[in-house]
Amino acid sequence: MLILHLSDLHFSEQHNASFYDLARQYRNELYNDCYKLLKQVGSLDLVLITGDVAKAGKSEEYRVILSWFKDHLARLIHKPLSDALKVVPGNHDIDRAVISSSPTLHEIQNSLRLCPLDNLDERLSTFLTQDSTAQELLYRPLHSYNKFAGLFGCSISAKQPYWENDYPLTTGYTIRIRGMNSTLVSDSKIDNDTSGRLVLGRHQTIMTREPGIIYLTACHHPPEWLRDGGMMKRILNKYASIQLFGHLHEAAFEANYLRSLRVHAGAVQPKIQPGYVPTYELLKVNPLPERGNLQVLLYIRMWDELQQSFIAYPDEDGNMYHTFDLELSTIEVTGALSTPAELHDRTGRHFQPLDADHIIVSGNSQDPHNSPWDPEDLEQWFLRFASLPYLTRVQIARRYGVDTGNKKIFGSERLLFQAIENAARKRNAISDLQKEISRKP
């Protein structure tokens, strides 16, 4: 299955054939590059957009978007877009004027942001199942988005808080894609706050293991932006083999001990600022039951200002894609092996799956009394580090002697941070590292 992953398109009325639409070059070159790439990779099965399709959640913006879809995306795929395009909402798909005009909605959102975390799901359930006023108000800011998303079977409501679609494969497996909504309490004050004040709800993460079902999830905000992000991350890492996110405006990926793959799309139309470049991705998902693997080929295409085109972000071997061999479902499918004794990498070498105990977490591996920073704060430093532009993280890694060619480390933001933190600790340079992480790009 071949998926085009886009995010953060940020369409506005200005993009309606305006001379001052500075991003139209990126969109045109994205189409040209993807068209050429598909000739090498194969036929496209699905376009999946992980939020921020619009700029301000206005109906006029979605009309402009539909025009671009018709003129460009529809030419990349050999089926109706109504069947081949899926979308989830982002914070820019919220009509914030609706929030500012409703004190009642503001109070409801605040109660979800501020209630004890242990009570969050109960309160959310009460609002969405028993309080008709809250049901209507919480989804009112998504009114224009829902009219647009409904064209593709992706509208959401209290009665249908997420969408889900199955895509059967010839191997006997089925890719089940779930689109989640992380915008229920979104507003302009906290959209870019990494302290975790947005809300998802456990009801969106409940999944059922079934023979032959491979879960792929799509959500705009990464777990670090959510109050219940810890819960989300634990459950998705157990149930969802592939997890797609947006919002960061930067392409990144992280493999979780070969069990799951987390992919962040870059923005198609990011803000023009240092460290952020237009990016899109292709994912080729292929169950290999004879090997017990779910193989994912990730093509990251990044804008190159000198060439004025999109180019490959290669792996350390120079390949135009990054290869991940994940564990296939342990629930058997007729005619398919599903519980392998060992896995293989793309060169055919054998290796055993990594166990969590084999990964040393620096914050827990040393005496906290000898640590230059409080271990309880270590997660917050990691979140700050992970939010830095990719090139900044690479520069910091090189400064502390971390091997930038190590695919395992650079395939995981957390392992990269741990390697840098360990190197800084050995040099007695933790305070210097903190300053570098805190420095604005």
Tab-separated table of C-alpha atoms in Angstrom:
chain	number	residue	atom	x	y	z
A	1	MET	CA	0.000	0.000	0.000
A	2	LEU	CA	1.413	3.375	-1.035
A	3	ILE	CA	0.381	6.442	0.980
A	4	LEU	CA	1.095	10.117	0.283
A	5	HIS	CA	1.423	11.822	3.681
A	6	LEU	CA	0.865	15.579	3.718
A	7	SER	CA	0.368	17.982	6.592
A	8	ASP	CA	0.085	21.664	7.445
A	9	LEU	CA	-0.965	22.969	4.031
A	10	HIS	CA	-2.309	26.185	5.642
A	11	PHE	CA	-4.511	27.198	2.723
A	12	SER	CA	-6.065	30.649	2.955
A	13	GLU	CA	-8.098	32.834	0.630
A	14	GLN	CA	-4.815	34.407	-0.445
A	15	HIS	CA	-3.971	31.146	-2.205
A	16	ASN	CA	-6.837	31.632	-4.668
A	17	ALA	CA	-4.784	32.424	-7.797
A	18	SER	CA	-3.171	35.422	-6.085
A	19	PHE	CA	0.029	37.017	-7.327
A	20	TYR	CA	1.076	37.165	-3.678
A	21	ASP	CA	0.596	33.463	-2.962
A	22	LEU	CA	4.265	32.787	-2.217
A	23	ALA	CA	3.650	29.116	-1.473
A	24	ARG	CA	2.202	28.179	-4.862
A	25	GLN	CA	5.718	27.294	-6.072
A	26	TYR	CA	6.035	24.649	-3.349
A	27	ARG	CA	2.654	23.132	-4.224
A	28	ASN	CA	3.414	23.015	-7.939
A	29	GLU	CA	6.834	21.468	-7.408
A	30	LEU	CA	5.372	18.987	-4.921
A	31	TYR	CA	3.030	17.782	-7.633
A	32	ASN	CA	5.847	17.578	-10.219
A	33	ASP	CA	8.185	15.740	-7.854
A	34	CYS	CA	5.551	13.310	-6.621
A	35	TYR	CA	4.424	12.574	-10.188
A	36	LYS	CA	7.978	11.595	-11.171
A	37	LEU	CA	8.558	9.631	-7.971
A	38	LEU	CA	5.385	7.582	-8.393
A	39	LYS	CA	6.649	6.400	-11.777
A	40	GLN	CA	9.502	4.715	-9.889
A	41	VAL	CA	7.682	3.639	-6.732
A	42	GLY	CA	4.271	2.519	-7.975
A	43	SER	CA	0.627	3.569	-8.018
A	44	LEU	CA	-0.690	5.722	-5.203
A	45	ASP	CA	-3.419	4.167	-3.041
A	46	LEU	CA	-4.230	6.923	-0.572
A	47	VAL	CA	-3.612	10.585	0.261
A	48	LEU	CA	-3.592	11.148	4.026
A	49	ILE	CA	-3.437	14.690	5.444
A	50	THR	CA	-2.666	15.048	9.142
A	51	GLY	CA	-4.304	18.394	9.792
A	52	ASP	CA	-4.016	22.155	9.289
A	53	VAL	CA	-5.477	21.947	5.822
A	54	ALA	CA	-6.763	25.498	6.194
A	55	LYS	CA	-5.319	28.603	7.824
A	56	ALA	CA	-8.278	29.727	9.948
A	57	GLY	CA	-11.022	27.121	9.527
A	58	LYS	CA	-13.130	29.298	7.182
A	59	SER	CA	-15.441	27.903	4.501
A	60	GLU	CA	-13.823	30.132	1.836
A	61	GLU	CA	-10.465	28.492	2.514
A	62	TYR	CA	-11.853	25.005	1.972
A	63	ARG	CA	-13.237	26.057	-1.410
A	64	VAL	CA	-9.709	27.070	-2.425
A	65	ILE	CA	-8.387	23.762	-1.102
A	66	LEU	CA	-10.887	21.736	-3.110
A	67	SER	CA	-9.811	23.534	-6.255
A	68	TRP	CA	-6.156	22.544	-5.680
A	69	PHE	CA	-7.172	18.980	-4.889
A	70	LYS	CA	-9.092	18.767	-8.160
A	71	ASP	CA	-6.339	20.353	-10.277
A	72	HIS	CA	-3.363	18.541	-8.723
A	73	LEU	CA	-3.921	15.710	-6.239
A	74	ALA	CA	-6.615	14.099	-8.382
A	75	ARG	CA	-4.064	13.694	-11.181
A	76	LEU	CA	-1.753	11.668	-8.935
A	77	ILE	CA	-4.214	8.904	-8.138
A	78	HIS	CA	-6.324	6.681	-10.385
A	79	LYS	CA	-9.525	6.697	-8.360
A	80	PRO	CA	-12.029	9.314	-7.161
A	81	LEU	CA	-10.635	11.546	-4.425
A	82	SER	CA	-13.793	10.907	-2.425
A	83	ASP	CA	-12.449	7.358	-1.973
A	84	ALA	CA	-8.721	8.067	-1.972
A	85	LEU	CA	-8.266	11.058	0.335
A	86	LYS	CA	-8.520	11.104	4.135
A	87	VAL	CA	-7.977	13.987	6.527
A	88	VAL	CA	-7.906	14.785	10.249
A	89	PRO	CA	-8.314	18.263	11.772
A	90	GLY	CA	-5.513	20.470	13.064
A	91	ASN	CA	-5.584	23.594	15.192
A	92	HIS	CA	-5.745	25.796	12.057
A	93	ASP	CA	-8.908	23.959	10.994
A	94	ILE	CA	-10.590	25.459	14.073
A	95	ASP	CA	-12.643	28.631	13.542
A	96	ARG	CA	-11.306	30.548	16.522
A	97	ALA	CA	-13.908	33.300	16.144
A	98	VAL	CA	-16.475	30.739	17.310
A	99	ILE	CA	-14.507	30.156	20.518
A	100	SER	CA	-14.021	33.848	21.287
A	101	SER	CA	-17.748	34.505	20.804
A	102	SER	CA	-18.885	31.799	23.244
A	103	PRO	CA	-17.999	32.180	26.953
A	104	THR	CA	-19.794	28.891	27.638
A	105	LEU	CA	-17.561	26.999	25.191
A	106	HIS	CA	-14.513	28.649	26.721
A	107	GLU	CA	-15.590	27.444	30.171
A	108	ILE	CA	-16.152	23.897	28.930
A	109	GLN	CA	-12.717	23.809	27.308
A	110	ASN	CA	-11.063	25.191	30.432
A	111	SER	CA	-12.726	22.563	32.603
A	112	LEU	CA	-11.147	19.871	30.403
A	113	ARG	CA	-7.741	21.553	30.529
A	114	LEU	CA	-7.732	22.074	34.273
A	115	CYS	CA	-9.541	19.092	35.786
A	116	PRO	CA	-7.398	16.378	37.469
A	117	LEU	CA	-5.993	14.078	34.824
A	118	ASP	CA	-7.589	11.070	36.523
A	119	ASN	CA	-11.006	12.681	35.956
A	120	LEU	CA	-10.423	13.795	32.371
A	121	ASP	CA	-12.019	10.848	30.559
A	122	GLU	CA	-15.037	10.805	32.855
A	123	ARG	CA	-15.627	14.529	32.357
A	124	LEU	CA	-15.097	14.272	28.609
A	125	SER	CA	-17.539	11.359	28.439
A	126	THR	CA	-20.152	13.340	30.385
A	127	PHE	CA	-19.853	16.304	28.017
A	128	LEU	CA	-20.000	14.180	24.866
A	129	THR	CA	-22.726	11.700	25.858
A	130	GLN	CA	-24.998	13.472	28.358
A	131	ASP	CA	-24.746	17.216	27.745
A	132	SER	CA	-26.295	18.216	24.417
A	133	THR	CA	-25.130	21.826	24.797
A	134	ALA	CA	-21.536	20.763	25.325
A	135	GLN	CA	-21.735	18.331	22.403
A	136	GLU	CA	-22.816	21.073	20.021
A	137	LEU	CA	-20.404	23.706	21.330
A	138	LEU	CA	-17.274	21.528	21.347
A	139	TYR	CA	-17.705	20.680	17.660
A	140	ARG	CA	-19.056	24.058	16.522
A	141	PRO	CA	-15.555	25.468	15.736
A	142	LEU	CA	-15.131	22.545	13.285
A	143	HIS	CA	-18.316	23.324	11.334
A	144	SER	CA	-16.622	24.436	8.091
A	145	TYR	CA	-13.976	21.736	8.402
A	146	ASN	CA	-16.640	19.067	8.833
A	147	LYS	CA	-18.480	20.162	5.691
A	148	PHE	CA	-15.203	19.796	3.804
A	149	ALA	CA	-14.127	16.541	5.493
A	150	GLY	CA	-17.565	15.020	4.947
A	151	LEU	CA	-16.844	14.971	1.211
A	152	PHE	CA	-14.211	12.328	1.995
A	153	GLY	CA	-16.073	10.442	4.728
A	154	CYS	CA	-13.991	12.062	7.464
A	155	SER	CA	-16.399	14.326	9.370
A	156	ILE	CA	-16.413	13.954	13.149
A	157	SER	CA	-18.911	14.592	15.929
A	158	ALA	CA	-19.783	13.544	19.466
A	159	LYS	CA	-21.528	10.506	17.989
A	160	GLN	CA	-18.601	9.756	15.666
A	161	PRO	CA	-15.465	11.125	17.389
A	162	TYR	CA	-13.042	9.476	14.967
A	163	TRP	CA	-13.231	7.806	11.556
A	164	GLU	CA	-11.876	4.415	10.569
A	165	ASN	CA	-11.400	2.685	7.203
A	166	ASP	CA	-10.085	-0.741	6.170
A	167	TYR	CA	-7.803	-1.325	3.178
A	168	PRO	CA	-7.443	-5.062	2.372
A	169	LEU	CA	-4.111	-6.204	0.917
A	170	THR	CA	-3.336	-9.197	-1.276
A	171	THR	CA	-1.241	-10.776	1.494
A	172	GLY	CA	-4.339	-11.512	3.560
A	173	TYR	CA	-3.688	-8.574	5.860
A	174	THR	CA	-5.737	-5.382	6.159
A	175	ILE	CA	-4.487	-1.875	6.939
A	176	ARG	CA	-7.007	-0.254	9.289
A	177	ILE	CA	-6.564	3.523	9.361
A	178	ARG	CA	-8.006	5.541	12.225
A	179	GLY	CA	-8.271	9.338	12.054
A	180	MET	CA	-8.231	11.060	15.453
A	181	ASN	CA	-9.211	14.535	16.637
A	182	SER	CA	-6.804	16.405	18.943
A	183	THR	CA	-8.474	19.835	18.605
A	184	LEU	CA	-11.413	19.713	21.046
A	185	VAL	CA	-9.898	22.301	23.398
A	186	SER	CA	-7.606	23.979	20.864
A	187	ASP	CA	-7.258	27.758	20.864
A	188	SER	CA	-4.616	30.264	19.821
A	189	LYS	CA	-3.126	30.547	23.336
A	190	ILE	CA	-2.102	26.894	23.699
A	191	ASP	CA	-1.789	25.547	20.162
A	192	ASN	CA	1.996	25.820	20.242
A	193	ASP	CA	2.423	25.154	23.947
A	194	THR	CA	4.333	21.920	24.559
A	195	SER	CA	3.321	21.753	28.218
A	196	GLY	CA	0.520	19.327	27.325
A	197	ARG	CA	-2.789	21.160	27.619
A	198	LEU	CA	-4.695	19.743	24.651
A	199	VAL	CA	-7.002	16.735	25.000
A	200	LEU	CA	-7.538	13.536	23.020
A	201	GLY	CA	-9.575	11.155	25.214
A	202	ARG	CA	-9.004	7.468	25.822
A	203	HIS	CA	-12.113	6.605	23.778
A	204	GLN	CA	-10.185	7.507	20.606
A	205	THR	CA	-7.366	5.081	21.378
A	206	ILE	CA	-9.314	1.896	22.144
A	207	MET	CA	-8.434	-0.680	19.483
A	208	THR	CA	-9.298	-4.331	19.097
A	209	ARG	CA	-6.694	-6.885	18.091
A	210	GLU	CA	-8.061	-8.972	15.248
A	211	PRO	CA	-6.458	-11.535	12.913
A	212	GLY	CA	-4.758	-9.795	10.010
A	213	ILE	CA	-5.512	-6.228	11.128
A	214	ILE	CA	-2.624	-3.728	11.056
A	215	TYR	CA	-3.478	-0.394	12.664
A	216	LEU	CA	-2.275	2.918	11.244
A	217	THR	CA	-3.302	6.046	13.150
A	218	ALA	CA	-3.410	9.672	12.026
A	219	CYS	CA	-3.505	12.611	14.431
A	220	HIS	CA	-2.417	16.226	14.092
A	221	HIS	CA	-0.815	16.844	17.498
A	222	PRO	CA	1.951	14.570	18.793
A	223	PRO	CA	1.481	13.104	22.295
A	224	GLU	CA	3.736	15.760	23.865
A	225	TRP	CA	1.073	18.395	23.144
A	226	LEU	CA	-1.685	16.470	24.947
A	227	ARG	CA	-2.686	16.260	28.592
A	228	ASP	CA	-3.313	12.567	28.077
A	229	GLY	CA	-0.372	12.145	25.728
A	230	GLY	CA	1.335	9.616	27.994
A	231	MET	CA	-1.696	7.350	27.795
A	232	MET	CA	-1.938	7.873	24.058
A	233	LYS	CA	1.717	7.007	23.495
A	234	ARG	CA	1.576	3.814	25.589
A	235	ILE	CA	-1.528	2.496	23.857
A	236	LEU	CA	-0.533	3.419	20.317
A	237	ASN	CA	2.887	1.834	20.759
A	238	LYS	CA	1.143	-1.425	21.671
A	239	TYR	CA	-1.633	-1.415	19.072
A	240	ALA	CA	-0.750	0.883	16.161
A	241	SER	CA	2.151	-0.280	13.992
A	242	ILE	CA	2.327	3.064	12.174
A	243	GLN	CA	1.516	6.442	13.722
A	244	LEU	CA	1.357	9.589	11.592
A	245	PHE	CA	1.421	13.120	13.024
A	246	GLY	CA	1.658	16.718	11.840
A	247	HIS	CA	1.983	20.089	13.596
A	248	LEU	CA	5.778	20.153	14.099
A	249	HIS	CA	6.492	21.558	10.598
A	250	GLU	CA	9.481	19.252	10.473
A	251	ALA	CA	9.919	15.726	9.146
A	252	ALA	CA	11.005	13.212	11.788
A	253	PHE	CA	10.616	9.542	12.575
A	254	GLU	CA	11.116	7.286	15.566
A	255	ALA	CA	11.037	3.478	15.683
A	256	ASN	CA	9.859	1.967	18.955
A	257	TYR	CA	11.935	-1.203	19.437
A	258	LEU	CA	10.759	-2.550	16.041
A	259	ARG	CA	7.157	-2.693	17.302
A	260	SER	CA	5.889	0.601	15.881
A	261	LEU	CA	6.941	3.540	13.758
A	262	ARG	CA	6.114	7.151	14.568
A	263	VAL	CA	6.333	9.575	11.629
A	264	HIS	CA	6.005	13.360	11.726
A	265	ALA	CA	5.256	15.066	8.445
A	266	GLY	CA	6.941	18.320	7.635
A	267	ALA	CA	4.743	21.196	6.569
A	268	VAL	CA	3.910	21.614	2.896
A	269	GLN	CA	3.624	25.346	3.567
A	270	PRO	CA	5.606	26.175	6.719
A	271	LYS	CA	6.272	29.645	7.994
A	272	ILE	CA	9.273	31.128	6.233
A	273	GLN	CA	11.793	30.916	9.070
A	274	PRO	CA	15.211	29.302	9.617
A	275	GLY	CA	15.198	25.557	10.159
A	276	TYR	CA	11.833	24.807	8.548
A	277	VAL	CA	11.590	23.660	4.956
A	278	PRO	CA	8.613	22.422	2.899
A	279	THR	CA	8.383	18.635	3.142
A	280	TYR	CA	6.154	15.742	2.174
A	281	GLU	CA	6.400	11.969	2.520
A	282	LEU	CA	5.499	8.714	0.840
A	283	LEU	CA	5.085	5.517	2.835
A	284	LYS	CA	5.122	2.107	1.188
A	285	VAL	CA	3.609	-0.413	3.598
A	286	ASN	CA	4.118	-4.090	2.800
A	287	PRO	CA	3.406	-7.039	5.135
A	288	LEU	CA	5.949	-9.822	4.613
A	289	PRO	CA	4.345	-12.818	6.361
A	290	GLU	CA	7.062	-15.217	5.199
A	291	ARG	CA	9.544	-13.149	7.240
A	292	GLY	CA	7.133	-12.117	9.974
A	293	ASN	CA	7.803	-8.452	9.184
A	294	LEU	CA	5.805	-5.385	8.347
A	295	GLN	CA	8.127	-3.520	6.025
A	296	VAL	CA	7.747	0.242	5.751
A	297	LEU	CA	9.711	2.259	3.203
A	298	LEU	CA	9.653	5.948	4.123
A	299	TYR	CA	10.439	8.446	1.366
A	300	ILE	CA	11.081	11.903	2.830
A	301	ARG	CA	11.115	14.665	0.225
A	302	MET	CA	12.487	18.036	1.316
A	303	TRP	CA	12.650	21.365	-0.478
A	304	ASP	CA	16.101	22.357	-1.716
A	305	GLU	CA	16.390	26.103	-2.175
A	306	LEU	CA	19.422	25.880	-4.469
A	307	GLN	CA	17.822	23.365	-6.831
A	308	GLN	CA	14.360	24.898	-6.435
A	309	SER	CA	12.831	21.453	-6.192
A	310	PHE	CA	12.093	18.635	-3.766
A	311	ILE	CA	14.895	16.126	-3.222
A	312	ALA	CA	15.322	12.925	-1.233
A	313	TYR	CA	16.371	12.976	2.398
A	314	PRO	CA	18.409	9.750	2.161
A	315	ASP	CA	19.378	7.191	4.775
A	316	GLU	CA	23.018	6.850	5.845
A	317	ASP	CA	23.680	4.423	2.982
A	318	GLY	CA	22.506	6.934	0.392
A	319	ASN	CA	19.184	5.210	-0.336
A	320	MET	CA	16.330	7.519	-1.272
A	321	TYR	CA	14.133	5.846	1.354
A	322	HIS	CA	14.439	4.731	4.971
A	323	THR	CA	13.635	1.071	5.670
A	324	PHE	CA	11.876	-0.201	8.786
A	325	ASP	CA	11.150	-3.868	9.419
A	326	LEU	CA	8.559	-3.907	12.176
A	327	GLU	CA	7.101	-6.895	13.961
A	328	LEU	CA	4.006	-8.217	12.222
A	329	SER	CA	0.859	-8.922	14.231
A	330	THR	CA	1.131	-11.917	16.561
A	331	ILE	CA	-2.448	-12.908	15.728
A	332	GLU	CA	-2.274	-15.423	12.911
A	333	VAL	CA	-3.768	-15.024	9.473
A	334	THR	CA	-4.585	-18.018	7.317
A	335	GLY	CA	-1.581	-18.869	5.203
A	336	ALA	CA	0.695	-16.350	6.899
A	337	LEU	CA	3.451	-16.781	9.471
A	338	SER	CA	2.960	-14.226	12.229
A	339	THR	CA	5.167	-15.180	15.173
A	340	PRO	CA	8.742	-15.205	13.849
A	341	ALA	CA	11.606	-16.405	16.019
A	342	GLU	CA	13.776	-13.684	14.534
A	343	LEU	CA	13.622	-10.642	12.284
A	344	HIS	CA	15.695	-9.531	9.328
A	345	ASP	CA	16.970	-6.181	8.220
A	346	ARG	CA	17.015	-5.119	4.575
A	347	THR	CA	20.425	-6.740	3.980
A	348	GLY	CA	19.094	-10.140	5.055
A	349	ARG	CA	21.061	-10.261	8.303
A	350	HIS	CA	19.352	-11.844	11.296
A	351	PHE	CA	18.813	-10.038	14.566
A	352	GLN	CA	16.684	-10.395	17.668
A	353	PRO	CA	14.109	-7.699	18.538
A	354	LEU	CA	15.430	-5.181	21.032
A	355	ASP	CA	14.028	-5.406	24.519
A	356	ALA	CA	13.249	-2.244	26.477
A	357	ASP	CA	15.688	-3.378	29.158
A	358	HIS	CA	18.558	-3.125	26.659
A	359	ILE	CA	18.075	0.608	26.231
A	360	ILE	CA	19.691	2.665	28.971
A	361	VAL	CA	17.669	5.725	29.923
A	362	SER	CA	20.207	8.237	31.143
A	363	GLY	CA	17.903	9.897	33.634
A	364	ASN	CA	17.420	6.604	35.484
A	365	SER	CA	20.861	5.069	34.994
A	366	GLN	CA	22.774	7.231	37.422
A	367	ASP	CA	22.473	8.362	41.002
A	368	PRO	CA	20.034	11.283	40.862
A	369	HIS	CA	21.989	13.073	43.599
A	370	ASN	CA	25.016	13.253	41.265
A	371	SER	CA	22.975	14.473	38.289
A	372	PRO	CA	23.483	18.116	37.209
A	373	TRP	CA	19.751	18.383	36.594
A	374	ASP	CA	16.737	16.980	38.349
A	375	PRO	CA	15.761	13.644	36.743
A	376	GLU	CA	12.137	14.700	37.044
A	377	ASP	CA	12.900	17.563	34.675
A	378	LEU	CA	14.710	15.363	32.170
A	379	GLU	CA	11.522	14.694	30.169
A	380	GLN	CA	10.905	18.428	29.781
A	381	TRP	CA	14.452	18.920	28.481
A	382	PHE	CA	13.863	16.095	26.022
A	383	LEU	CA	10.650	17.760	24.800
A	384	ARG	CA	12.509	21.038	24.299
A	385	PHE	CA	15.264	19.222	22.411
A	386	ALA	CA	12.752	17.318	20.225
A	387	SER	CA	11.044	20.589	19.271
A	388	LEU	CA	14.270	22.046	17.837
A	389	PRO	CA	14.716	22.098	14.042
A	390	TYR	CA	16.367	18.952	12.706
A	391	LEU	CA	19.524	20.720	11.579
A	392	THR	CA	19.946	22.261	15.039
A	393	ARG	CA	19.714	18.819	16.651
A	394	VAL	CA	22.324	17.483	14.225
A	395	GLN	CA	24.668	20.372	15.028
A	396	ILE	CA	24.318	19.726	18.762
A	397	ALA	CA	24.966	16.010	18.231
A	398	ARG	CA	28.150	16.705	16.281
A	399	ARG	CA	29.303	19.160	18.940
A	400	TYR	CA	29.167	16.402	21.541
A	401	GLY	CA	30.766	13.768	19.341
A	402	VAL	CA	27.645	11.700	18.667
A	403	ASP	CA	27.935	9.578	15.511
A	404	THR	CA	25.580	11.243	13.008
A	405	GLY	CA	25.790	8.147	10.802
A	406	ASN	CA	24.230	5.887	13.432
A	407	LYS	CA	20.815	5.115	11.954
A	408	LYS	CA	19.434	3.572	15.141
A	409	ILE	CA	20.200	6.689	17.160
A	410	PHE	CA	19.102	9.169	14.504
A	411	GLY	CA	15.922	7.177	13.878
A	412	SER	CA	14.762	8.021	17.404
A	413	GLU	CA	14.608	11.502	18.898
A	414	ARG	CA	14.750	10.007	22.388
A	415	LEU	CA	17.813	7.819	21.723
A	416	LEU	CA	19.548	10.795	20.119
A	417	PHE	CA	18.829	12.952	23.156
A	418	GLN	CA	20.058	10.212	25.485
A	419	ALA	CA	23.305	9.859	23.513
A	420	ILE	CA	23.925	13.615	23.613
A	421	GLU	CA	23.030	13.855	27.293
A	422	ASN	CA	25.410	11.006	28.155
A	423	ALA	CA	28.206	12.637	26.138
A	424	ALA	CA	27.606	15.991	27.827
A	425	ARG	CA	27.590	14.327	31.241
A	426	LYS	CA	30.997	12.729	30.579
A	427	ARG	CA	32.362	16.157	29.656
A	428	ASN	CA	30.748	17.803	32.705
A	429	ALA	CA	28.969	20.019	30.189
A	430	ILE	CA	25.312	19.579	31.099
A	431	SER	CA	24.886	23.299	31.761
A	432	ASP	CA	26.301	24.062	28.304
A	433	LEU	CA	23.887	21.565	26.759
A	434	GLN	CA	20.971	23.197	28.568
A	435	LYS	CA	21.964	26.572	27.178
A	436	GLU	CA	22.150	25.169	23.643
A	437	ILE	CA	18.746	23.540	23.919
A	438	SER	CA	17.247	26.751	25.323
A	439	ARG	CA	18.798	28.952	22.663
A	440	LYS	CA	16.198	30.157	20.161
A	441	PRO	CA	16.962	29.172	16.549
